[in-house]
PDB file of C-alpha atoms in Angstrom:
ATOM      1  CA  UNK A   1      11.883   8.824   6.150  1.00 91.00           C
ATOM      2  CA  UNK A   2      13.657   7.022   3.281  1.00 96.00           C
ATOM      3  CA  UNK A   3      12.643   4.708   0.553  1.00 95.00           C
ATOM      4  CA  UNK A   4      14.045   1.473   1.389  1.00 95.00           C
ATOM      5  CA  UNK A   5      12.370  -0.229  -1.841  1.00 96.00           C
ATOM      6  CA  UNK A   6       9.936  -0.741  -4.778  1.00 96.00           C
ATOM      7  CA  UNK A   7       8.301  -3.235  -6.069  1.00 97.00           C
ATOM      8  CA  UNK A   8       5.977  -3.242  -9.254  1.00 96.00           C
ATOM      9  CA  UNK A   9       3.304  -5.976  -8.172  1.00 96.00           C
ATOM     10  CA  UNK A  10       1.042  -5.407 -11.510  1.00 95.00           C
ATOM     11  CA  UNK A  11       1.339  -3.528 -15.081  1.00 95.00           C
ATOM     12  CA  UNK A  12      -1.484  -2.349 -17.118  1.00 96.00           C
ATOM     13  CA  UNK A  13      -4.282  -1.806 -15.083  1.00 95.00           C
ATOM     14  CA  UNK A  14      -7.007   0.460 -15.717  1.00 93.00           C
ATOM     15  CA  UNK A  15      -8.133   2.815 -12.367  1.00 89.00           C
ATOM     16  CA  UNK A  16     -11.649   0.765 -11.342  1.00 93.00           C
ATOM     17  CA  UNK A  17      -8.858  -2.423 -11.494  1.00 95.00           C
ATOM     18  CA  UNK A  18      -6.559  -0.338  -9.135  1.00 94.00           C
ATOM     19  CA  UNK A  19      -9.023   0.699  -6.483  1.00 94.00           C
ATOM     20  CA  UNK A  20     -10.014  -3.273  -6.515  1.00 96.00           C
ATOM     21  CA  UNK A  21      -6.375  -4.275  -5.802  1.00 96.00           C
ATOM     22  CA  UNK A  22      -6.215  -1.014  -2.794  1.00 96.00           C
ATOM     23  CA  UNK A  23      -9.356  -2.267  -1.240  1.00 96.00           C
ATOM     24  CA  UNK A  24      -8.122  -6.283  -1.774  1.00 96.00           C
ATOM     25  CA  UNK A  25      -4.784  -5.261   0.063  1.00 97.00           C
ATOM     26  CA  UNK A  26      -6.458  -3.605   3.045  1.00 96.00           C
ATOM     27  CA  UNK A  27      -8.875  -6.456   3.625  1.00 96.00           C
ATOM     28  CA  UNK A  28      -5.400  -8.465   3.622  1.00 97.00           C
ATOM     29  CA  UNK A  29      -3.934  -5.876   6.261  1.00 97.00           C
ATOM     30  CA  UNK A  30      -6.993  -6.212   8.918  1.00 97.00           C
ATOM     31  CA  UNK A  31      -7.573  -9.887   8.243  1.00 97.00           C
ATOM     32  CA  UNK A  32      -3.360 -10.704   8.587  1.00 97.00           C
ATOM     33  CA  UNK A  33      -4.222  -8.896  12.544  1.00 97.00           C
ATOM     34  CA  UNK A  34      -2.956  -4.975  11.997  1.00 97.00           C
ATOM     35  CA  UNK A  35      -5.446  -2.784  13.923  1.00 95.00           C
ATOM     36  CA  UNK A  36      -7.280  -0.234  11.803  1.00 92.00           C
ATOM     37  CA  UNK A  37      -5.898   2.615  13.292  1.00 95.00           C
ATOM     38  CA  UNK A  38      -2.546   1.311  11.716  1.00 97.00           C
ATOM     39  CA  UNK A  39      -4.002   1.061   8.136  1.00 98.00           C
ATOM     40  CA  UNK A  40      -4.960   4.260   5.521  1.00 96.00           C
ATOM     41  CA  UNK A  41      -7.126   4.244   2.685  1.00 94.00           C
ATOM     42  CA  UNK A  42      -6.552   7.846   0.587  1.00 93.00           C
ATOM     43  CA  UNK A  43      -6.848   8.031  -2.693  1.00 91.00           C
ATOM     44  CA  UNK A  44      -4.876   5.514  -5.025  1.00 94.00           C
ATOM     45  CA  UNK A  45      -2.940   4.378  -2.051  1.00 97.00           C
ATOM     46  CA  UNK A  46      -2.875   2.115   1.127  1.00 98.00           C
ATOM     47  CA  UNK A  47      -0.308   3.465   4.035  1.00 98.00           C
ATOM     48  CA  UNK A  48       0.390   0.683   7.292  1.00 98.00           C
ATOM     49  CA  UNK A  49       2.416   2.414   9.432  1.00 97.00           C
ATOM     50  CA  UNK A  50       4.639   0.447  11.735  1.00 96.00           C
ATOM     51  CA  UNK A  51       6.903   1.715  14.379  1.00 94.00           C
ATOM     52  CA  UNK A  52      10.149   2.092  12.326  1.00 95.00           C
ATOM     53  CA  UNK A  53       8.614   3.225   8.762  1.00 97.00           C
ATOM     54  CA  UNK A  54       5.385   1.960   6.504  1.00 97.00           C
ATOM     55  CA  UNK A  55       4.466   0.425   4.021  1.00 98.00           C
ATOM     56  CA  UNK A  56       2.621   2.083   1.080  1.00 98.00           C
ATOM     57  CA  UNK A  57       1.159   0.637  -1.673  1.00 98.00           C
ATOM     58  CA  UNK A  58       0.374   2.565  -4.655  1.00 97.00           C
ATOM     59  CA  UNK A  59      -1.971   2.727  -8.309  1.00 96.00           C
ATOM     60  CA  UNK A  60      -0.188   5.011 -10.440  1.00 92.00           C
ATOM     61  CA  UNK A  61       0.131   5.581 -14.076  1.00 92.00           C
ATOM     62  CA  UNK A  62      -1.132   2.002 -14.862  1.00 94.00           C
ATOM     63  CA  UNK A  63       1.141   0.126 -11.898  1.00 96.00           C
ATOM     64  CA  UNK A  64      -0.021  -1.204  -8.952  1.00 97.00           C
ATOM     65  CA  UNK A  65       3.616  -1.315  -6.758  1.00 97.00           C
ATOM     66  CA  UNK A  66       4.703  -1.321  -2.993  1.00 98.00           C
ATOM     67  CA  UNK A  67       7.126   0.798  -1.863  1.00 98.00           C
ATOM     68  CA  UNK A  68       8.748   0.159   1.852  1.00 98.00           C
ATOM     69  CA  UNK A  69       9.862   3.560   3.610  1.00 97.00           C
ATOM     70  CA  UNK A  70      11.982   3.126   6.647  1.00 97.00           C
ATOM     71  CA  UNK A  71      12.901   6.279   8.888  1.00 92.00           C
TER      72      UNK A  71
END
């Protein structure tokens, strides 16, 4: 797979802040319709896979960003 792109969502969050936003985005995920089975929780970042990549978002060093990976 490649990274297709990045984008910084938030700056200058501490990690309790971080694991809000993870937990926020995959309520988002399961109540936008993508099965569960789709959608990982590790730690410090959400994965949804879809047939032709995923989508990850991340906490890392203070950013909160999404990063689109296409194969």
């Amino acid at each position: 797979m490649t990274r297709d792109m990045v984008q910084m969502l938030q700056g200058n969050i501490d990690s309790v802040r971080g694991m809000e936003l993870l937990l926020e985005q995959k309520r988002d995920l399961e109540a936008s319709g993508y099965q569960e089975n789709q959608i990982y929780l590790m730690p410090g970042m959400v994965v949804l896979e879809l047939e032709d990549g995923e989508v990850r978002w991340m906490v890392f060093n203070g950013e909160f960003k999404m990063e689109i990976w296409k194969e």
